[in-house]
PDB file of C-alpha atoms in Angstrom:
ATOM      1  CA  MET A  92     120.023 121.501  84.637  1.00  0.00           C
ATOM      2  CA  GLU A  93     116.554 123.021  85.032  1.00  0.00           C
ATOM      3  CA  LEU A  94     115.062 120.722  82.379  1.00  0.00           C
ATOM      4  CA  ALA A  95     116.599 117.671  84.053  1.00  0.00           C
ATOM      5  CA  PHE A  96     115.247 118.800  87.430  1.00  0.00           C
ATOM      6  CA  TYR A  97     111.669 119.338  86.294  1.00  0.00           C
ATOM      7  CA  LEU A  98     111.525 116.214  84.103  1.00  0.00           C
ATOM      8  CA  SER A  99     112.910 114.022  86.911  1.00  0.00           C
ATOM      9  CA  SER A 100     110.456 115.579  89.362  1.00  0.00           C
ATOM     10  CA  LEU A 101     107.577 114.704  87.038  1.00  0.00           C
ATOM     11  CA  VAL A 102     108.824 111.132  86.670  1.00  0.00           C
ATOM     12  CA  ALA A 103     109.269 110.820  90.455  1.00  0.00           C
ATOM     13  CA  VAL A 104     105.740 112.036  91.223  1.00  0.00           C
ATOM     14  CA  LEU A 105     104.122 109.845  88.557  1.00  0.00           C
ATOM     15  CA  ALA A 106     106.063 106.758  89.658  1.00  0.00           C
ATOM     16  CA  THR A 107     105.078 107.394  93.293  1.00  0.00           C
ATOM     17  CA  VAL A 108     101.423 107.594  92.253  1.00  0.00           C
ATOM     18  CA  GLY A 109     101.976 104.244  90.559  1.00  0.00           C
ATOM     19  CA  VAL A 110     103.384 102.855  93.826  1.00  0.00           C
ATOM     20  CA  ILE A 111     100.460 103.824  96.031  1.00  0.00           C
ATOM     21  CA  THR A 112      97.740 102.835  93.553  1.00  0.00           C
ATOM     22  CA  GLY A 113      99.244  99.559  92.350  1.00  0.00           C
ATOM     23  CA  THR A 114      97.811  96.152  93.190  1.00  0.00           C
ATOM     24  CA  ASN A 115     100.588  93.876  91.960  1.00  0.00           C
ATOM     25  CA  PRO A 116     103.425  93.902  94.533  1.00  0.00           C
ATOM     26  CA  VAL A 117     106.240  93.375  92.033  1.00  0.00           C
ATOM     27  CA  HIS A 118     104.950  96.152  89.765  1.00  0.00           C
ATOM     28  CA  ALA A 119     104.722  98.491  92.753  1.00  0.00           C
ATOM     29  CA  ILE A 120     108.329  97.705  93.724  1.00  0.00           C
ATOM     30  CA  VAL A 121     109.542  98.409  90.197  1.00  0.00           C
ATOM     31  CA  TYR A 122     107.601 101.712  90.269  1.00  0.00           C
ATOM     32  CA  LEU A 123     109.302 102.546  93.563  1.00  0.00           C
ATOM     33  CA  ILE A 124     112.726 101.817  92.031  1.00  0.00           C
ATOM     34  CA  VAL A 125     111.874 104.178  89.147  1.00  0.00           C
ATOM     35  CA  SER A 126     110.825 106.830  91.657  1.00  0.00           C
ATOM     36  CA  LEU A 127     114.079 106.477  93.631  1.00  0.00           C
ATOM     37  CA  ILE A 128     116.210 106.689  90.486  1.00  0.00           C
ATOM     38  CA  ALA A 129     114.277 109.816  89.449  1.00  0.00           C
ATOM     39  CA  VAL A 130     115.000 111.369  92.860  1.00  0.00           C
ATOM     40  CA  ALA A 131     118.676 110.455  92.356  1.00  0.00           C
ATOM     41  CA  LEU A 132     118.562 112.324  89.033  1.00  0.00           C
ATOM     42  CA  VAL A 133     117.063 115.289  90.909  1.00  0.00           C
ATOM     43  CA  PHE A 134     120.098 115.136  93.225  1.00  0.00           C
ATOM     44  CA  PHE A 135     122.449 115.114  90.231  1.00  0.00           C
ATOM     45  CA  ALA A 136     120.591 118.083  88.708  1.00  0.00           C
ATOM     46  CA  LEU A 137     120.783 120.001  92.001  1.00  0.00           C
ATOM     47  CA  GLY A 138     124.562 119.531  92.132  1.00  0.00           C
ATOM     48  CA  ALA A 139     124.864 116.828  94.782  1.00  0.00           C
ATOM     49  CA  PRO A 140     126.445 113.920  92.867  1.00  0.00           C
ATOM     50  CA  PHE A 141     127.589 112.127  96.024  1.00  0.00           C
ATOM     51  CA  ALA A 142     124.040 112.000  97.381  1.00  0.00           C
ATOM     52  CA  GLY A 143     122.731 110.855  93.999  1.00  0.00           C
ATOM     53  CA  ALA A 144     125.238 108.015  93.756  1.00  0.00           C
ATOM     54  CA  LEU A 145     124.439 106.942  97.310  1.00  0.00           C
ATOM     55  CA  GLU A 146     120.726 107.039  96.535  1.00  0.00           C
ATOM     56  CA  ILE A 147     121.203 104.679  93.590  1.00  0.00           C
ATOM     57  CA  ILE A 148     123.648 102.354  95.353  1.00  0.00           C
ATOM     58  CA  VAL A 149     122.033 102.112  98.784  1.00  0.00           C
ATOM     59  CA  TYR A 150     118.328 102.840  98.160  1.00  0.00           C
ATOM     60  CA  ALA A 151     117.656 101.467  94.684  1.00  0.00           C
ATOM     61  CA  GLY A 152     120.423  98.889  94.909  1.00  0.00           C
ATOM     62  CA  ALA A 153     120.348  97.452  98.412  1.00  0.00           C
ATOM     63  CA  ILE A 154     117.023  98.264 100.095  1.00  0.00           C
ATOM     64  CA  MET A 155     114.872  97.582  97.045  1.00  0.00           C
ATOM     65  CA  VAL A 156     116.676  94.280  96.397  1.00  0.00           C
ATOM     66  CA  LEU A 157     115.723  93.362  99.979  1.00  0.00           C
ATOM     67  CA  PHE A 158     112.065  94.144  99.155  1.00  0.00           C
ATOM     68  CA  VAL A 159     112.246  92.102  95.928  1.00  0.00           C
ATOM     69  CA  PHE A 160     113.785  89.134  97.735  1.00  0.00           C
ATOM     70  CA  VAL A 161     111.126  89.164 100.443  1.00  0.00           C
ATOM     71  CA  VAL A 162     108.315  89.365  97.867  1.00  0.00           C
ATOM     72  CA  MET A 163     109.872  86.492  95.935  1.00  0.00           C
ATOM     73  CA  MET A 164     110.234  84.454  99.134  1.00  0.00           C
ATOM     74  CA  LEU A 165     106.603  84.997 100.208  1.00  0.00           C
ATOM     75  CA  ASN A 166     105.301  84.319  96.665  1.00  0.00           C
ATOM     76  CA  LEU A 167     102.601  87.006  96.866  1.00  0.00           C
ATOM     77  CA  HIS A 168      99.679  87.255  94.507  1.00  0.00           C
ATOM     78  CA  PRO A 169      97.991  90.470  93.433  1.00  0.00           C
ATOM     79  CA  ASP A 170      95.119  90.966  95.860  1.00  0.00           C
ATOM     80  CA  ALA A 171      92.012  90.780  93.728  1.00  0.00           C
ATOM     81  CA  GLU A 172      89.412  91.363  96.401  1.00  0.00           C
ATOM     82  CA  ARG A 173      91.096  94.608  97.386  1.00  0.00           C
ATOM     83  CA  GLU A 174      91.108  95.762  93.806  1.00  0.00           C
ATOM     84  CA  GLN A 175      87.316  95.907  93.636  1.00  0.00           C
ATOM     85  CA  THR A 176      87.080  98.214  96.619  1.00  0.00           C
ATOM     86  CA  TRP A 177      89.067 100.826  94.732  1.00  0.00           C
ATOM     87  CA  THR A 178      86.062 101.732  92.635  1.00  0.00           C
ATOM     88  CA  HIS A 179      84.270 102.902  95.770  1.00  0.00           C
ATOM     89  CA  PRO A 180      85.218 106.515  96.523  1.00  0.00           C
ATOM     90  CA  ARG A 181      84.461 105.873 100.198  1.00  0.00           C
ATOM     91  CA  TYR A 182      87.779 104.037 100.563  1.00  0.00           C
ATOM     92  CA  TRP A 183      90.135 106.541  99.024  1.00  0.00           C
ATOM     93  CA  LEU A 184      88.335 109.889  99.438  1.00  0.00           C
ATOM     94  CA  GLY A 185      89.149 110.570 103.100  1.00  0.00           C
ATOM     95  CA  PRO A 186      92.904 109.886 103.048  1.00  0.00           C
ATOM     96  CA  SER A 187      93.313 111.707  99.732  1.00  0.00           C
ATOM     97  CA  VAL A 188      91.523 114.807 101.019  1.00  0.00           C
ATOM     98  CA  LEU A 189      93.609 114.793 104.211  1.00  0.00           C
ATOM     99  CA  ALA A 190      96.869 114.456 102.274  1.00  0.00           C
ATOM    100  CA  LEU A 191      95.780 117.198  99.857  1.00  0.00           C
ATOM    101  CA  VAL A 192      94.982 119.573 102.711  1.00  0.00           C
ATOM    102  CA  LEU A 193      98.388 118.864 104.245  1.00  0.00           C
ATOM    103  CA  LEU A 194     100.070 119.463 100.891  1.00  0.00           C
ATOM    104  CA  ALA A 195      98.207 122.751 100.420  1.00  0.00           C
ATOM    105  CA  ALA A 196      99.283 123.899 103.885  1.00  0.00           C
ATOM    106  CA  LEU A 197     102.913 122.981 103.183  1.00  0.00           C
ATOM    107  CA  VAL A 198     102.958 124.737  99.809  1.00  0.00           C
ATOM    108  CA  ALA A 199     101.298 127.850 101.266  1.00  0.00           C
ATOM    109  CA  LEU A 200     103.868 127.973 104.063  1.00  0.00           C
ATOM    110  CA  LEU A 201     106.704 127.564 101.576  1.00  0.00           C
ATOM    111  CA  GLY A 202     105.275 130.366  99.443  1.00  0.00           C
ATOM    112  CA  GLN A 203     104.982 132.669 102.446  1.00  0.00           C
ATOM    113  CA  GLY A 204     108.444 131.872 103.780  1.00  0.00           C
ATOM    114  CA  GLY A 205     110.243 133.844 101.123  1.00  0.00           C
ATOM    115  CA  VAL A 206     113.492 131.912 101.286  1.00  0.00           C
ATOM    116  CA  GLY A 207     114.552 133.358  97.966  1.00  0.00           C
ATOM    117  CA  GLU A 208     117.599 131.142  97.505  1.00  0.00           C
ATOM    118  CA  THR A 209     118.336 129.740  94.072  1.00  0.00           C
ATOM    119  CA  ILE A 210     120.286 126.574  93.471  1.00  0.00           C
ATOM    120  CA  ASP A 211     122.878 127.253  90.808  1.00  0.00           C
ATOM    121  CA  GLY A 212     124.205 123.719  90.573  1.00  0.00           C
ATOM    122  CA  GLU A 213     127.484 124.316  92.357  1.00  0.00           C
ATOM    123  CA  LEU A 214     128.974 120.946  93.250  1.00  0.00           C
ATOM    124  CA  LEU A 215     129.291 119.759  96.831  1.00  0.00           C
ATOM    125  CA  THR A 216     132.023 117.166  96.761  1.00  0.00           C
ATOM    126  CA  ALA A 217     132.246 113.977  98.766  1.00  0.00           C
ATOM    127  CA  LYS A 218     135.353 115.337 100.472  1.00  0.00           C
ATOM    128  CA  ALA A 219     133.438 118.105 102.232  1.00  0.00           C
ATOM    129  CA  VAL A 220     130.762 115.633 103.360  1.00  0.00           C
ATOM    130  CA  GLY A 221     133.416 113.260 104.695  1.00  0.00           C
ATOM    131  CA  MET A 222     135.219 116.044 106.536  1.00  0.00           C
ATOM    132  CA  THR A 223     131.904 116.990 108.191  1.00  0.00           C
ATOM    133  CA  LEU A 224     131.005 113.406 109.059  1.00  0.00           C
ATOM    134  CA  PHE A 225     134.323 112.440 110.597  1.00  0.00           C
ATOM    135  CA  GLY A 226     135.002 115.809 112.160  1.00  0.00           C
ATOM    136  CA  PRO A 227     132.233 117.424 114.231  1.00  0.00           C
ATOM    137  CA  TRP A 228     129.664 114.684 113.505  1.00  0.00           C
ATOM    138  CA  LEU A 229     131.769 111.722 114.681  1.00  0.00           C
ATOM    139  CA  MET A 230     129.432 110.854 117.549  1.00  0.00           C
ATOM    140  CA  VAL A 231     126.456 110.698 115.169  1.00  0.00           C
ATOM    141  CA  VAL A 232     128.354 108.241 112.961  1.00  0.00           C
ATOM    142  CA  GLU A 233     128.983 106.027 115.995  1.00  0.00           C
ATOM    143  CA  LEU A 234     125.308 106.233 116.947  1.00  0.00           C
ATOM    144  CA  SER A 235     124.236 105.223 113.448  1.00  0.00           C
ATOM    145  CA  ALA A 236     126.616 102.250 113.655  1.00  0.00           C
ATOM    146  CA  ILE A 237     124.890 101.196 116.883  1.00  0.00           C
ATOM    147  CA  LEU A 238     121.508 101.678 115.157  1.00  0.00           C
ATOM    148  CA  LEU A 239     122.574  99.378 112.317  1.00  0.00           C
ATOM    149  CA  LEU A 240     123.799  96.773 114.795  1.00  0.00           C
ATOM    150  CA  ALA A 241     120.494  96.923 116.668  1.00  0.00           C
ATOM    151  CA  ALA A 242     118.598  96.559 113.379  1.00  0.00           C
ATOM    152  CA  LEU A 243     120.737  93.529 112.472  1.00  0.00           C
ATOM    153  CA  VAL A 244     120.047  91.842 115.811  1.00  0.00           C
ATOM    154  CA  THR A 245     116.319  92.658 115.636  1.00  0.00           C
ATOM    155  CA  ALA A 246     115.934  91.434 112.067  1.00  0.00           C
ATOM    156  CA  SER A 247     117.718  88.163 112.769  1.00  0.00           C
ATOM    157  CA  HIS A 248     115.657  87.662 115.928  1.00  0.00           C
ATOM    158  CA  VAL A 249     112.244  88.547 114.524  1.00  0.00           C
ATOM    159  CA  GLY A 250     112.716  86.980 111.105  1.00  0.00           C
ATOM    160  CA  ARG A 251     113.260  83.423 112.286  1.00  0.00           C
ATOM    161  CA  ARG A 252     111.162  80.601 110.922  1.00  0.00           C
ATOM    162  CA  SER A 253     110.043  79.058 114.208  1.00  0.00           C
ATOM    163  CA  ASN A 254     108.175  80.625 117.073  1.00  0.00           C
ATOM    164  CA  PRO A 255     110.356  80.487 120.200  1.00  0.00           C
ATOM    165  CA  LEU A 256     107.401  80.626 122.597  1.00  0.00           C
ATOM    166  CA  ARG A 257     105.721  77.622 120.992  1.00  0.00           C
ATOM    167  CA  ASN A 258     108.975  75.669 121.086  1.00  0.00           C
ATOM    168  CA  ASN A 259     109.445  76.374 124.778  1.00  0.00           C
ATOM    169  CA  GLU A 260     105.891  75.241 125.531  1.00  0.00           C
ATOM    170  CA  ASN A 261     106.427  72.018 123.619  1.00  0.00           C
ATOM    171  CA  ARG A 262     109.716  71.378 125.330  1.00  0.00           C
ATOM    172  CA  GLY A 263     108.178  72.045 128.736  1.00  0.00           C
ATOM    173  CA  GLY A 264     105.194  69.816 127.990  1.00  0.00           C
ATOM    174  CA  THR A 265     107.169  66.726 127.126  1.00  0.00           C
ATOM    175  CA  PRO A 266     109.292  65.340 129.962  1.00  0.00           C
TER     176      PRO A 266
ATOM    177  CA  MET B 176     116.061 130.789  83.451  1.00  0.00           C
ATOM    178  CA  ASN B 177     119.015 130.755  85.766  1.00  0.00           C
ATOM    179  CA  GLY B 178     119.086 128.304  88.604  1.00  0.00           C
ATOM    180  CA  ILE B 179     116.300 126.436  90.344  1.00  0.00           C
ATOM    181  CA  PRO B 180     114.417 128.251  93.116  1.00  0.00           C
ATOM    182  CA  MET B 181     114.744 126.473  96.414  1.00  0.00           C
ATOM    183  CA  GLU B 182     110.961 126.435  96.845  1.00  0.00           C
ATOM    184  CA  HIS B 183     110.553 124.143  93.856  1.00  0.00           C
ATOM    185  CA  GLY B 184     112.753 121.492  95.416  1.00  0.00           C
ATOM    186  CA  LEU B 185     110.909 121.794  98.726  1.00  0.00           C
ATOM    187  CA  ILE B 186     107.535 121.619  96.944  1.00  0.00           C
ATOM    188  CA  LEU B 187     108.669 118.409  95.235  1.00  0.00           C
ATOM    189  CA  ALA B 188     109.597 117.008  98.643  1.00  0.00           C
ATOM    190  CA  SER B 189     106.166 118.062 100.004  1.00  0.00           C
ATOM    191  CA  ILE B 190     104.350 116.374  97.111  1.00  0.00           C
ATOM    192  CA  LEU B 191     106.272 113.142  97.607  1.00  0.00           C
ATOM    193  CA  PHE B 192     105.641 113.261 101.374  1.00  0.00           C
ATOM    194  CA  SER B 193     101.908 113.802 100.863  1.00  0.00           C
ATOM    195  CA  LEU B 194     101.756 110.938  98.374  1.00  0.00           C
ATOM    196  CA  GLY B 195     103.521 108.674 100.855  1.00  0.00           C
ATOM    197  CA  LEU B 196     101.175 109.747 103.648  1.00  0.00           C
ATOM    198  CA  ALA B 197      98.116 109.102 101.462  1.00  0.00           C
ATOM    199  CA  GLY B 198      99.467 105.653 100.603  1.00  0.00           C
ATOM    200  CA  LEU B 199     100.114 104.945 104.280  1.00  0.00           C
ATOM    201  CA  MET B 200      96.495 105.756 105.158  1.00  0.00           C
ATOM    202  CA  LEU B 201      95.044 104.150 102.028  1.00  0.00           C
ATOM    203  CA  ARG B 202      96.635 100.742 101.879  1.00  0.00           C
ATOM    204  CA  ARG B 203      96.111  97.844 104.262  1.00  0.00           C
ATOM    205  CA  SER B 204      98.742  95.521 102.827  1.00  0.00           C
ATOM    206  CA  MET B 205     101.889  95.657 104.956  1.00  0.00           C
ATOM    207  CA  LEU B 206     104.150  95.644 101.896  1.00  0.00           C
ATOM    208  CA  PHE B 207     102.542  98.826 100.585  1.00  0.00           C
ATOM    209  CA  VAL B 208     102.661 100.429 104.029  1.00  0.00           C
ATOM    210  CA  LEU B 209     106.419  99.784 104.170  1.00  0.00           C
ATOM    211  CA  MET B 210     106.875 101.173 100.666  1.00  0.00           C
ATOM    212  CA  SER B 211     104.918 104.318 101.589  1.00  0.00           C
ATOM    213  CA  LEU B 212     107.207 104.741 104.595  1.00  0.00           C
ATOM    214  CA  GLU B 213     110.197 104.487 102.263  1.00  0.00           C
ATOM    215  CA  VAL B 214     108.692 107.192 100.046  1.00  0.00           C
ATOM    216  CA  MET B 215     108.189 109.484 103.045  1.00  0.00           C
ATOM    217  CA  LEU B 216     111.754 108.962 104.322  1.00  0.00           C
ATOM    218  CA  ASN B 217     113.039 109.565 100.821  1.00  0.00           C
ATOM    219  CA  SER B 218     111.184 112.880 100.586  1.00  0.00           C
ATOM    220  CA  ALA B 219     112.647 113.986 103.923  1.00  0.00           C
ATOM    221  CA  ALA B 220     116.112 113.136 102.585  1.00  0.00           C
ATOM    222  CA  LEU B 221     115.338 115.147  99.450  1.00  0.00           C
ATOM    223  CA  ALA B 222     114.459 118.169 101.597  1.00  0.00           C
ATOM    224  CA  PHE B 223     117.808 117.816 103.419  1.00  0.00           C
ATOM    225  CA  VAL B 224     119.739 117.690 100.140  1.00  0.00           C
ATOM    226  CA  VAL B 225     117.836 120.708  98.768  1.00  0.00           C
ATOM    227  CA  GLY B 226     118.789 122.681 101.872  1.00  0.00           C
ATOM    228  CA  ALA B 227     122.410 121.545 101.613  1.00  0.00           C
ATOM    229  CA  THR B 228     122.746 122.613  97.996  1.00  0.00           C
ATOM    230  CA  ALA B 229     120.865 125.878  98.464  1.00  0.00           C
ATOM    231  CA  TRP B 230     123.196 127.101 101.205  1.00  0.00           C
ATOM    232  CA  ASN B 231     126.325 125.218 100.019  1.00  0.00           C
ATOM    233  CA  GLN B 232     126.797 123.530 103.353  1.00  0.00           C
ATOM    234  CA  PRO B 233     127.815 119.855 103.581  1.00  0.00           C
ATOM    235  CA  ASP B 234     125.815 119.246 106.789  1.00  0.00           C
ATOM    236  CA  GLY B 235     122.628 118.512 104.853  1.00  0.00           C
ATOM    237  CA  GLN B 236     124.317 115.774 102.869  1.00  0.00           C
ATOM    238  CA  ALA B 237     125.749 114.272 106.057  1.00  0.00           C
ATOM    239  CA  MET B 238     122.194 114.214 107.395  1.00  0.00           C
ATOM    240  CA  PHE B 239     121.120 112.563 104.126  1.00  0.00           C
ATOM    241  CA  LEU B 240     123.574 109.748 104.869  1.00  0.00           C
ATOM    242  CA  LEU B 241     122.034 109.302 108.313  1.00  0.00           C
ATOM    243  CA  VAL B 242     118.515 109.247 106.826  1.00  0.00           C
ATOM    244  CA  ILE B 243     119.607 106.503 104.406  1.00  0.00           C
ATOM    245  CA  THR B 244     121.031 104.544 107.357  1.00  0.00           C
ATOM    246  CA  LEU B 245     117.728 104.936 109.200  1.00  0.00           C
ATOM    247  CA  ALA B 246     115.801 103.796 106.107  1.00  0.00           C
ATOM    248  CA  ALA B 247     117.959 100.694 105.802  1.00  0.00           C
ATOM    249  CA  ALA B 248     117.427  99.797 109.465  1.00  0.00           C
ATOM    250  CA  GLU B 249     113.680 100.448 109.199  1.00  0.00           C
ATOM    251  CA  ALA B 250     113.355  98.359 106.036  1.00  0.00           C
ATOM    252  CA  SER B 251     115.188  95.376 107.517  1.00  0.00           C
ATOM    253  CA  VAL B 252     113.148  95.346 110.733  1.00  0.00           C
ATOM    254  CA  GLY B 253     109.880  95.998 108.883  1.00  0.00           C
ATOM    255  CA  LEU B 254     110.492  93.206 106.390  1.00  0.00           C
ATOM    256  CA  ALA B 255     111.334  90.783 109.210  1.00  0.00           C
ATOM    257  CA  LEU B 256     108.031  91.724 110.895  1.00  0.00           C
ATOM    258  CA  MET B 257     106.268  91.234 107.562  1.00  0.00           C
ATOM    259  CA  ILE B 258     107.694  87.712 107.219  1.00  0.00           C
ATOM    260  CA  GLN B 259     106.444  86.900 110.725  1.00  0.00           C
ATOM    261  CA  LEU B 260     102.996  88.305 109.878  1.00  0.00           C
ATOM    262  CA  TYR B 261     102.797  86.162 106.773  1.00  0.00           C
ATOM    263  CA  GLN B 262     103.911  83.019 108.595  1.00  0.00           C
ATOM    264  CA  ARG B 263     101.299  83.432 111.332  1.00  0.00           C
ATOM    265  CA  PHE B 264      98.274  84.644 109.366  1.00  0.00           C
ATOM    266  CA  ARG B 265      99.060  83.545 105.771  1.00  0.00           C
ATOM    267  CA  SER B 266      98.182  87.083 104.693  1.00  0.00           C
ATOM    268  CA  LEU B 267      99.772  90.490 104.533  1.00  0.00           C
ATOM    269  CA  ASP B 268      96.547  92.292 105.436  1.00  0.00           C
ATOM    270  CA  LEU B 269      97.192  94.391 108.525  1.00  0.00           C
ATOM    271  CA  ASP B 270      93.540  94.152 109.609  1.00  0.00           C
ATOM    272  CA  VAL B 271      93.915  90.466 110.488  1.00  0.00           C
ATOM    273  CA  ALA B 272      96.555  91.364 113.077  1.00  0.00           C
ATOM    274  CA  SER B 273      94.559  94.124 114.729  1.00  0.00           C
ATOM    275  CA  ARG B 274      93.831  92.145 117.890  1.00  0.00           C
ATOM    276  CA  MET B 275      96.543  91.580 120.481  1.00  0.00           C
ATOM    277  CA  ARG B 276      96.532  87.994 121.673  1.00  0.00           C
ATOM    278  CA  GLY B 277     100.073  87.776 122.875  1.00  0.00           C
TER     279      GLY B 277
END
């Protein structure tokens, strides 16, 4: 369990570095899928198999397929002119230093907190999660359903081919 | 070695969050910005699951489900916006859309 946790963590971090430094969009998406599957393995190693299965099915299966379809539809090329700017430290030094300082602060706070809990890999079953979701959390489930409906309406409205404003102008211009 | 300390899981979540934040500030292509947002949401979900398994409470995993729902909604809306950006400017560079012209 411990070996699986640390190995999957290493794979997740390395694949995420590959995501944020990549220049080819399809390669970056495949790196992101590897990172998500590694995080799912971390969930399995921690003793949350329901969360791990959901991570693979919903994140790596559904959301990443959406990304791949959009990249295939737009027919993107690797941006070559951006690639040359990577050699300049001026472009990546500031954000990296800021993120490193934030990471150091987070790790220092975690070290000071002294939570002291250890995860012994005891399984949390899907039944307990379902009893929580459809018992005291029922209103949150309804709210997330409304959120998904709003996202569906927004995506189908924003993602249309034609511009509605331009069409209205044209229609108003011609008698 | 017996069991994983909870701090290690939270440190992994912090590392992934910092990497996502660095990517968000570093990249100007909208596709990479959306992927960095996915990484950050994923690390927040990982922190929820670590808390749920450390205290053996199912509430963290219920919250993980809600985070996944939020990520799906965010990805669909963000990708629709990205398609619009590409159709108007023939580029995914966010700097070309920095001026509001209505």
